[in-house]
Every structure is written in C-alpha cells, then in structure tokens.
Amino acid sequence: MKLDDIKISRAIIERFSSKLLDSLSCDVAIVGGGPAGLTAAYYLAGQKKKTVLFERKLSLGGGMWGGGIMFNEIVVQSGGREILEELGVKTTPFEEGYFCADSVEAVSSICSVASKAGARIFNLFSVEDVRIADGRVDGLVINWSAVDLAQLHVDPITIRAKYIVDATGHAAEIANIIQNKGGYELKTPTGKLMGEGPMCAEVGERMILENTKEIFPGVFAAGMACNAIFGAPRMGPIFGGMLMSGKKVAQLLLEKL
Ligand code: 48F
C-alpha cells in the first residue's frame, strides 16, 4: 500500500475536529493538566462523566516532572501513596510516613490512566476567559496557546460545562479572571483572591484539602490553586496534597452531577 500524505492530513483534521466538536458541551471542564487536574479527570471520567481538560503547554504534568529542584523524585505521605498505587504508580517507602515515586513514572502513568478512563485531554489550549451568565460560570473561552504566545489578535471560541475546575496551580488563573476581569467576589473569607503564603508543608498539605471546594458558583478549585485562592501556605515538592485534592474535587462534583 502506498501512503497518501493527504489521507494522513485528513485523518488528523477529521479525528481532531470530531473530538473537539464532541467536547463543546461537557459535565466538567478542567483547566490545567498538572497532578491535581489530571487526578480529578481520572476519577470523573472513570464514573462516566463527560470530562474535558485543557492544558496550555505541549506536555501535561505541570510541575510534577521536576520533583524538587529538578531532582525527578516526588515525596508523598500515606494518603498520597494510596492514590498513586490506585493510579498504577510504584512507590518506595523512605522513612516512616514518607514515600517516594519517580516523577516521570508518576506523570506518565496519571496521564495514561486519565486518558484511558475517557477524559478528553487537549494540550496546547489556553483558557483565556470564562463565560458568566446569571452570576454563575457556565463555560470556558479557549484559544490555541500559539495565539497567546505569538500575541496574535485572534478571537477564541467557547465551550459549555456544568462545572469548571480551576487546577491552574500557583497562578489560580480562573479565580483571577473572575475577580479581576469580572469584578466578582469569590467565596473566600475576604471575598478576594487571598494569595499563597510562604512554604510550610505540614500546614499547606492539610489546608489544601479544606480549600478544595467551590470558589464561585459553578467553579471549584483543585491543587495548588486552592491554597493560592484561600491564602494558605505553599508546600513545595510534596505532592500528596495535589493528588488528594484532585480526588476530592472529583468526589464533590460526582455528588452534584
Ligand atoms: O502547576 P501545576 O502542576 O498545578 P497543580 O496540579 O500542582 C502543583 C505542583 O505541581 C507544585 C506544587 C506541589 O507542592 O506546588 O507546583 O496544582 O499544573 C497547572 C497546570 O495548569 C496549566 C499550566 O500550564 C500547568 O501545566 N495552566 C495554567 N493556566 C492555564 C493552564 C490556562 N489558563 N489554560 C490552560 N492551562
């Protein structure tokens, strides 16, 4: 059989278009493909919820690839270990209560199980705005990341979602858009995006689970974005909180859907 270049092009265009068209309306749209967003996608898609995830970068995994200071090992506590094992990631006990995993194995495994569970994952897409109607977010405004990087003036498109997850990490980009662009109050004690505090693994990891909740009608936070929104400490290269937060947000949304 001779390979036809045009057929290859048509396959990509048709298959991608049908994936994107089928994602224009979904149960949950997750912004950010770091450990928290991917874990949430896995648990939601596994329960047959139509889950779409947008990641700005070429590769998924957010800050997990680099472990700590680019040493590609991650540390988790026992709650994080349970999730890693559920996701098929091998863990190695370090000292009592501390477990390690290879960050490359962790990221690639979580991507794989989330995708195989049925999450529709779109890399190279930036979420640049939200759609707000009747005081509730009901959609996302998306554009090619290349448009953003090249600072081109190209209008985006919109997708509809029953719920949105802000899993954008330290930047808490969706909360920022709601507050700074929309001028709305968030469901924080001050009504504002409170900003993350200095490092403290113990408090940061505890608070992240408390802070995994609805931050605006229709929008939930997961992962580091939670602590950035609620003024809690960062926790550095311990990743159990990210995984547990991703699982918790999925459980909260499963109760609602
Ligand atoms: O930063 P990130 O890994 O967030 P996370 O899942 O995990 C945090 C840890 O990596 C680490 C930590 C551990 O203690 O503190 O930082 O909470 O992943 C966030 C992802 O979201 C993407 C971004 O490129 C990254 O891969 N992202 C951010 N804003 C947007 C976005 C956006 N507007 N549109 C699409 N993707």
PDB file of N, CA and C and ligand atoms in Angstrom, residues 30-38 53-65 67 122 124-129 141-143 145 148 166-174 177 196 199 205 208 222-226 234-243 245, ligand 1:
ATOM      1  N   ILE A  30     -11.925  20.978  33.048  1.00  0.00           N
ATOM      2  CA  ILE A  30     -10.809  21.196  33.981  1.00  0.00           C
ATOM      3  C   ILE A  30      -9.775  22.064  33.291  1.00  0.00           C
ATOM      4  N   VAL A  31      -9.337  23.097  34.002  1.00  0.00           N
ATOM      5  CA  VAL A  31      -8.298  23.974  33.438  1.00  0.00           C
ATOM      6  C   VAL A  31      -6.989  23.631  34.126  1.00  0.00           C
ATOM      7  N   GLY A  32      -6.046  23.098  33.350  1.00  0.00           N
ATOM      8  CA  GLY A  32      -4.734  22.768  33.895  1.00  0.00           C
ATOM      9  C   GLY A  32      -4.527  21.275  34.006  1.00  0.00           C
ATOM     10  N   GLY A  33      -3.444  20.813  33.390  1.00  0.00           N
ATOM     11  CA  GLY A  33      -3.143  19.375  33.378  1.00  0.00           C
ATOM     12  C   GLY A  33      -1.957  19.026  34.244  1.00  0.00           C
ATOM     13  N   GLY A  34      -1.880  19.635  35.434  1.00  0.00           N
ATOM     14  CA  GLY A  34      -0.895  19.221  36.433  1.00  0.00           C
ATOM     15  C   GLY A  34      -1.440  18.024  37.194  1.00  0.00           C
ATOM     16  N   PRO A  35      -0.753  17.618  38.274  1.00  0.00           N
ATOM     17  CA  PRO A  35      -1.213  16.430  39.015  1.00  0.00           C
ATOM     18  C   PRO A  35      -2.647  16.547  39.526  1.00  0.00           C
ATOM     19  N   ALA A  36      -3.048  17.727  39.985  1.00  0.00           N
ATOM     20  CA  ALA A  36      -4.403  17.868  40.533  1.00  0.00           C
ATOM     21  C   ALA A  36      -5.451  17.727  39.432  1.00  0.00           C
ATOM     22  N   GLY A  37      -5.265  18.438  38.335  1.00  0.00           N
ATOM     23  CA  GLY A  37      -6.241  18.395  37.240  1.00  0.00           C
ATOM     24  C   GLY A  37      -6.342  17.006  36.638  1.00  0.00           C
ATOM     25  N   LEU A  38      -5.198  16.355  36.448  1.00  0.00           N
ATOM     26  CA  LEU A  38      -5.209  15.014  35.840  1.00  0.00           C
ATOM     27  C   LEU A  38      -5.870  13.994  36.757  1.00  0.00           C
ATOM     28  N   LEU A  53     -10.319  18.332  29.607  1.00  0.00           N
ATOM     29  CA  LEU A  53      -9.223  19.033  30.304  1.00  0.00           C
ATOM     30  C   LEU A  53      -8.417  19.832  29.278  1.00  0.00           C
ATOM     31  N   PHE A  54      -8.127  21.085  29.623  1.00  0.00           N
ATOM     32  CA  PHE A  54      -7.318  21.936  28.745  1.00  0.00           C
ATOM     33  C   PHE A  54      -5.994  22.250  29.416  1.00  0.00           C
ATOM     34  N   GLU A  55      -4.925  22.017  28.699  1.00  0.00           N
ATOM     35  CA  GLU A  55      -3.582  22.313  29.200  1.00  0.00           C
ATOM     36  C   GLU A  55      -2.872  23.228  28.200  1.00  0.00           C
ATOM     37  N   ARG A  56      -2.342  24.299  28.715  1.00  0.00           N
ATOM     38  CA  ARG A  56      -1.693  25.299  27.865  1.00  0.00           C
ATOM     39  C   ARG A  56      -0.427  24.778  27.174  1.00  0.00           C
ATOM     40  N   LYS A  57       0.295  23.932  27.878  1.00  0.00           N
ATOM     41  CA  LYS A  57       1.616  23.540  27.357  1.00  0.00           C
ATOM     42  C   LYS A  57       1.526  22.333  26.423  1.00  0.00           C
ATOM     43  N   LEU A  58       2.665  22.055  25.782  1.00  0.00           N
ATOM     44  CA  LEU A  58       2.722  20.879  24.902  1.00  0.00           C
ATOM     45  C   LEU A  58       2.578  19.610  25.742  1.00  0.00           C
ATOM     46  N   SER A  59       3.270  19.581  26.890  1.00  0.00           N
ATOM     47  CA  SER A  59       3.198  18.365  27.700  1.00  0.00           C
ATOM     48  C   SER A  59       2.370  18.586  28.952  1.00  0.00           C
ATOM     49  N   LEU A  60       1.676  17.511  29.323  1.00  0.00           N
ATOM     50  CA  LEU A  60       0.891  17.543  30.566  1.00  0.00           C
ATOM     51  C   LEU A  60       1.814  17.255  31.735  1.00  0.00           C
ATOM     52  N   GLY A  61       1.305  17.462  32.932  1.00  0.00           N
ATOM     53  CA  GLY A  61       2.083  17.084  34.114  1.00  0.00           C
ATOM     54  C   GLY A  61       2.461  18.256  34.998  1.00  0.00           C
ATOM     55  N   GLY A  62       2.317  19.477  34.478  1.00  0.00           N
ATOM     56  CA  GLY A  62       2.593  20.672  35.283  1.00  0.00           C
ATOM     57  C   GLY A  62       3.943  20.600  35.948  1.00  0.00           C
ATOM     58  N   GLY A  63       3.958  20.854  37.264  1.00  0.00           N
ATOM     59  CA  GLY A  63       5.220  20.932  37.997  1.00  0.00           C
ATOM     60  C   GLY A  63       5.715  19.596  38.521  1.00  0.00           C
ATOM     61  N   MET A  64       5.064  18.504  38.114  1.00  0.00           N
ATOM     62  CA  MET A  64       5.441  17.227  38.731  1.00  0.00           C
ATOM     63  C   MET A  64       6.702  16.609  38.111  1.00  0.00           C
ATOM     64  N   TRP A  65       6.950  16.894  36.850  1.00  0.00           N
ATOM     65  CA  TRP A  65       8.111  16.273  36.189  1.00  0.00           C
ATOM     66  C   TRP A  65       9.396  16.535  36.950  1.00  0.00           C
ATOM     67  N   GLY A  67      10.077  17.074  40.100  1.00  0.00           N
ATOM     68  CA  GLY A  67      10.247  16.707  41.518  1.00  0.00           C
ATOM     69  C   GLY A  67      10.533  17.956  42.343  1.00  0.00           C
ATOM     70  N   PHE A 122      -6.980  18.021  26.003  1.00  0.00           N
ATOM     71  CA  PHE A 122      -6.500  18.889  24.934  1.00  0.00           C
ATOM     72  C   PHE A 122      -5.275  19.645  25.429  1.00  0.00           C
ATOM     73  N   LEU A 124      -2.001  22.184  24.487  1.00  0.00           N
ATOM     74  CA  LEU A 124      -1.786  23.332  23.594  1.00  0.00           C
ATOM     75  C   LEU A 124      -2.997  24.250  23.483  1.00  0.00           C
ATOM     76  N   PHE A 125      -3.891  24.166  24.469  1.00  0.00           N
ATOM     77  CA  PHE A 125      -5.038  25.083  24.536  1.00  0.00           C
ATOM     78  C   PHE A 125      -4.925  25.932  25.793  1.00  0.00           C
ATOM     79  N   SER A 126      -5.100  27.240  25.653  1.00  0.00           N
ATOM     80  CA  SER A 126      -5.124  28.115  26.830  1.00  0.00           C
ATOM     81  C   SER A 126      -6.549  28.556  27.098  1.00  0.00           C
ATOM     82  N   VAL A 127      -6.901  28.542  28.368  1.00  0.00           N
ATOM     83  CA  VAL A 127      -8.205  29.101  28.752  1.00  0.00           C
ATOM     84  C   VAL A 127      -7.963  30.572  29.056  1.00  0.00           C
ATOM     85  N   GLU A 128      -8.583  31.438  28.262  1.00  0.00           N
ATOM     86  CA  GLU A 128      -8.282  32.866  28.431  1.00  0.00           C
ATOM     87  C   GLU A 128      -9.427  33.650  29.061  1.00  0.00           C
ATOM     88  N   ASP A 129     -10.565  33.000  29.237  1.00  0.00           N
ATOM     89  CA  ASP A 129     -11.697  33.723  29.824  1.00  0.00           C
ATOM     90  C   ASP A 129     -12.738  32.693  30.268  1.00  0.00           C
ATOM     91  N   VAL A 141     -13.638  29.954  27.758  1.00  0.00           N
ATOM     92  CA  VAL A 141     -13.257  30.571  26.493  1.00  0.00           C
ATOM     93  C   VAL A 141     -11.837  30.106  26.194  1.00  0.00           C
ATOM     94  N   ILE A 142     -11.678  29.407  25.079  1.00  0.00           N
ATOM     95  CA  ILE A 142     -10.402  28.746  24.810  1.00  0.00           C
ATOM     96  C   ILE A 142      -9.774  29.236  23.505  1.00  0.00           C
ATOM     97  N   ASN A 143      -8.462  29.163  23.475  1.00  0.00           N
ATOM     98  CA  ASN A 143      -7.745  29.566  22.265  1.00  0.00           C
ATOM     99  C   ASN A 143      -6.498  28.700  22.137  1.00  0.00           C
ATOM    100  N   SER A 145      -2.780  27.877  22.318  1.00  0.00           N
ATOM    101  CA  SER A 145      -1.698  28.516  23.080  1.00  0.00           C
ATOM    102  C   SER A 145      -0.769  29.297  22.157  1.00  0.00           C
ATOM    103  N   ASP A 148      -1.706  32.883  21.873  1.00  0.00           N
ATOM    104  CA  ASP A 148      -1.313  33.600  23.075  1.00  0.00           C
ATOM    105  C   ASP A 148       0.199  33.910  23.037  1.00  0.00           C
ATOM    106  N   ASP A 166     -10.746  24.919  38.543  1.00  0.00           N
ATOM    107  CA  ASP A 166      -9.522  25.714  38.409  1.00  0.00           C
ATOM    108  C   ASP A 166      -8.379  24.891  38.998  1.00  0.00           C
ATOM    109  N   ALA A 167      -7.614  24.262  38.106  1.00  0.00           N
ATOM    110  CA  ALA A 167      -6.458  23.458  38.537  1.00  0.00           C
ATOM    111  C   ALA A 167      -5.205  24.060  37.900  1.00  0.00           C
ATOM    112  N   THR A 168      -5.145  25.389  37.929  1.00  0.00           N
ATOM    113  CA  THR A 168      -4.069  26.087  37.209  1.00  0.00           C
ATOM    114  C   THR A 168      -2.829  26.318  38.070  1.00  0.00           C
ATOM    115  N   GLY A 169      -2.772  25.715  39.261  1.00  0.00           N
ATOM    116  CA  GLY A 169      -1.561  25.830  40.075  1.00  0.00           C
ATOM    117  C   GLY A 169      -1.437  27.179  40.766  1.00  0.00           C
ATOM    118  N   HIS A 170      -0.190  27.581  41.008  1.00  0.00           N
ATOM    119  CA  HIS A 170       0.086  28.799  41.789  1.00  0.00           C
ATOM    120  C   HIS A 170      -0.653  30.033  41.230  1.00  0.00           C
ATOM    121  N   ALA A 171      -0.834  30.083  39.931  1.00  0.00           N
ATOM    122  CA  ALA A 171      -1.398  31.297  39.317  1.00  0.00           C
ATOM    123  C   ALA A 171      -2.899  31.450  39.551  1.00  0.00           C
ATOM    124  N   ALA A 172      -3.585  30.392  39.916  1.00  0.00           N
ATOM    125  CA  ALA A 172      -5.049  30.428  40.126  1.00  0.00           C
ATOM    126  C   ALA A 172      -5.718  31.307  39.057  1.00  0.00           C
ATOM    127  N   GLU A 173      -5.497  30.931  37.810  1.00  0.00           N
ATOM    128  CA  GLU A 173      -5.874  31.835  36.707  1.00  0.00           C
ATOM    129  C   GLU A 173      -7.378  32.048  36.568  1.00  0.00           C
ATOM    130  N   ILE A 174      -8.155  31.011  36.857  1.00  0.00           N
ATOM    131  CA  ILE A 174      -9.605  31.174  36.672  1.00  0.00           C
ATOM    132  C   ILE A 174     -10.164  32.091  37.765  1.00  0.00           C
ATOM    133  N   ILE A 177      -9.355  35.584  36.805  1.00  0.00           N
ATOM    134  CA  ILE A 177     -10.223  36.141  35.751  1.00  0.00           C
ATOM    135  C   ILE A 177     -11.562  36.566  36.357  1.00  0.00           C
ATOM    136  N   GLU A 196      -1.068  33.004  47.930  1.00  0.00           N
ATOM    137  CA  GLU A 196      -0.496  31.914  48.727  1.00  0.00           C
ATOM    138  C   GLU A 196       0.505  32.437  49.746  1.00  0.00           C
ATOM    139  N   MET A 199       6.223  28.913  52.398  1.00  0.00           N
ATOM    140  CA  MET A 199       6.274  27.450  52.488  1.00  0.00           C
ATOM    141  C   MET A 199       6.047  26.900  53.895  1.00  0.00           C
ATOM    142  N   GLU A 205      -0.291  21.160  53.221  1.00  0.00           N
ATOM    143  CA  GLU A 205      -0.923  19.899  52.815  1.00  0.00           C
ATOM    144  C   GLU A 205      -2.260  19.688  53.520  1.00  0.00           C
ATOM    145  N   ILE A 208      -4.872  22.337  52.002  1.00  0.00           N
ATOM    146  CA  ILE A 208      -5.280  22.176  50.595  1.00  0.00           C
ATOM    147  C   ILE A 208      -6.563  21.356  50.496  1.00  0.00           C
ATOM    148  N   ALA A 222      -8.889  23.057  42.639  1.00  0.00           N
ATOM    149  CA  ALA A 222      -8.155  21.834  42.988  1.00  0.00           C
ATOM    150  C   ALA A 222      -6.667  22.128  42.904  1.00  0.00           C
ATOM    151  N   GLY A 223      -5.903  21.436  43.755  1.00  0.00           N
ATOM    152  CA  GLY A 223      -4.440  21.574  43.714  1.00  0.00           C
ATOM    153  C   GLY A 223      -3.954  22.884  44.297  1.00  0.00           C
ATOM    154  N   MET A 224      -2.787  23.294  43.850  1.00  0.00           N
ATOM    155  CA  MET A 224      -2.141  24.476  44.435  1.00  0.00           C
ATOM    156  C   MET A 224      -3.012  25.724  44.329  1.00  0.00           C
ATOM    157  N   ALA A 225      -3.874  25.762  43.316  1.00  0.00           N
ATOM    158  CA  ALA A 225      -4.770  26.920  43.166  1.00  0.00           C
ATOM    159  C   ALA A 225      -5.601  27.129  44.439  1.00  0.00           C
ATOM    160  N   CYS A 226      -5.964  26.038  45.125  1.00  0.00           N
ATOM    161  CA  CYS A 226      -6.797  26.155  46.343  1.00  0.00           C
ATOM    162  C   CYS A 226      -6.092  27.035  47.374  1.00  0.00           C
ATOM    163  N   ARG A 234       2.236  27.463  50.590  1.00  0.00           N
ATOM    164  CA  ARG A 234       2.689  26.502  49.580  1.00  0.00           C
ATOM    165  C   ARG A 234       3.351  25.345  50.319  1.00  0.00           C
ATOM    166  N   MET A 235       3.549  24.249  49.600  1.00  0.00           N
ATOM    167  CA  MET A 235       4.127  23.091  50.298  1.00  0.00           C
ATOM    168  C   MET A 235       5.341  22.500  49.605  1.00  0.00           C
ATOM    169  N   GLY A 236       5.761  23.073  48.491  1.00  0.00           N
ATOM    170  CA  GLY A 236       6.970  22.572  47.842  1.00  0.00           C
ATOM    171  C   GLY A 236       6.793  21.172  47.287  1.00  0.00           C
ATOM    172  N   PRO A 237       7.889  20.401  47.231  1.00  0.00           N
ATOM    173  CA  PRO A 237       7.864  19.178  46.433  1.00  0.00           C
ATOM    174  C   PRO A 237       7.249  17.959  47.122  1.00  0.00           C
ATOM    175  N   ILE A 238       6.224  18.163  47.938  1.00  0.00           N
ATOM    176  CA  ILE A 238       5.445  17.014  48.418  1.00  0.00           C
ATOM    177  C   ILE A 238       4.133  17.066  47.639  1.00  0.00           C
ATOM    178  N   PHE A 239       3.761  15.963  47.021  1.00  0.00           N
ATOM    179  CA  PHE A 239       2.679  16.006  46.039  1.00  0.00           C
ATOM    180  C   PHE A 239       1.404  15.296  46.466  1.00  0.00           C
ATOM    181  N   GLY A 240       1.376  14.734  47.698  1.00  0.00           N
ATOM    182  CA  GLY A 240       0.172  14.024  48.121  1.00  0.00           C
ATOM    183  C   GLY A 240      -1.047  14.927  48.109  1.00  0.00           C
ATOM    184  N   GLY A 241      -0.874  16.165  48.557  1.00  0.00           N
ATOM    185  CA  GLY A 241      -1.997  17.106  48.625  1.00  0.00           C
ATOM    186  C   GLY A 241      -2.607  17.358  47.255  1.00  0.00           C
ATOM    187  N   MET A 242      -1.768  17.417  46.222  1.00  0.00           N
ATOM    188  CA  MET A 242      -2.273  17.661  44.862  1.00  0.00           C
ATOM    189  C   MET A 242      -3.167  16.504  44.417  1.00  0.00           C
ATOM    190  N   LEU A 243      -2.689  15.283  44.722  1.00  0.00           N
ATOM    191  CA  LEU A 243      -3.448  14.095  44.303  1.00  0.00           C
ATOM    192  C   LEU A 243      -4.746  13.987  45.100  1.00  0.00           C
ATOM    193  N   SER A 245      -6.350  16.382  46.600  1.00  0.00           N
ATOM    194  CA  SER A 245      -7.241  17.471  46.211  1.00  0.00           C
ATOM    195  C   SER A 245      -7.945  17.147  44.892  1.00  0.00           C
TER     196      SER A 245
HETATM  197  O1  48F B   1       1.312  23.903  38.361  1.00  0.00           O
HETATM  198  P1  48F B   1       0.635  22.594  38.306  1.00  0.00           P
HETATM  199  O2  48F B   1       1.462  21.379  38.418  1.00  0.00           O
HETATM  200  O3  48F B   1      -0.555  22.631  39.390  1.00  0.00           O
HETATM  201  P2  48F B   1      -1.093  21.550  40.442  1.00  0.00           P
HETATM  202  O4  48F B   1      -1.687  20.386  39.744  1.00  0.00           O
HETATM  203  O5  48F B   1       0.239  21.033  41.164  1.00  0.00           O
HETATM  204  C1  48F B   1       1.141  21.918  41.779  1.00  0.00           C
HETATM  205  C2  48F B   1       2.501  21.288  41.816  1.00  0.00           C
HETATM  206  O6  48F B   1       2.965  20.992  40.520  1.00  0.00           O
HETATM  207  C3  48F B   1       3.555  22.138  42.503  1.00  0.00           C
HETATM  208  C4  48F B   1       3.337  22.188  43.953  1.00  0.00           C
HETATM  209  C5  48F B   1       3.485  20.897  44.710  1.00  0.00           C
HETATM  210  O7  48F B   1       3.624  21.139  46.018  1.00  0.00           O
HETATM  211  O8  48F B   1       3.091  23.210  44.488  1.00  0.00           O
HETATM  212  O9  48F B   1       3.585  23.424  41.937  1.00  0.00           O
HETATM  213  O10 48F B   1      -1.895  22.300  41.404  1.00  0.00           O
HETATM  214  O11 48F B   1      -0.174  22.480  36.940  1.00  0.00           O
HETATM  215  C6  48F B   1      -1.002  23.520  36.499  1.00  0.00           C
HETATM  216  C7  48F B   1      -1.110  23.413  35.000  1.00  0.00           C
HETATM  217  O12 48F B   1      -2.087  24.326  34.544  1.00  0.00           O
HETATM  218  C8  48F B   1      -1.677  24.868  33.302  1.00  0.00           C
HETATM  219  C9  48F B   1      -0.163  25.011  33.455  1.00  0.00           C
HETATM  220  O13 48F B   1       0.487  25.070  32.202  1.00  0.00           O
HETATM  221  C10 48F B   1       0.190  23.779  34.269  1.00  0.00           C
HETATM  222  O14 48F B   1       0.573  22.692  33.448  1.00  0.00           O
HETATM  223  N1  48F B   1      -2.382  26.130  33.129  1.00  0.00           N
HETATM  224  C11 48F B   1      -2.295  27.241  33.928  1.00  0.00           C
HETATM  225  N2  48F B   1      -3.127  28.201  33.494  1.00  0.00           N
HETATM  226  C12 48F B   1      -3.755  27.688  32.377  1.00  0.00           C
HETATM  227  C13 48F B   1      -3.280  26.374  32.150  1.00  0.00           C
HETATM  228  C14 48F B   1      -4.725  28.211  31.465  1.00  0.00           C
HETATM  229  N3  48F B   1      -5.231  29.446  31.600  1.00  0.00           N
HETATM  230  N4  48F B   1      -5.130  27.427  30.434  1.00  0.00           N
HETATM  231  C15 48F B   1      -4.627  26.163  30.284  1.00  0.00           C
HETATM  232  N5  48F B   1      -3.705  25.624  31.121  1.00  0.00           N
END
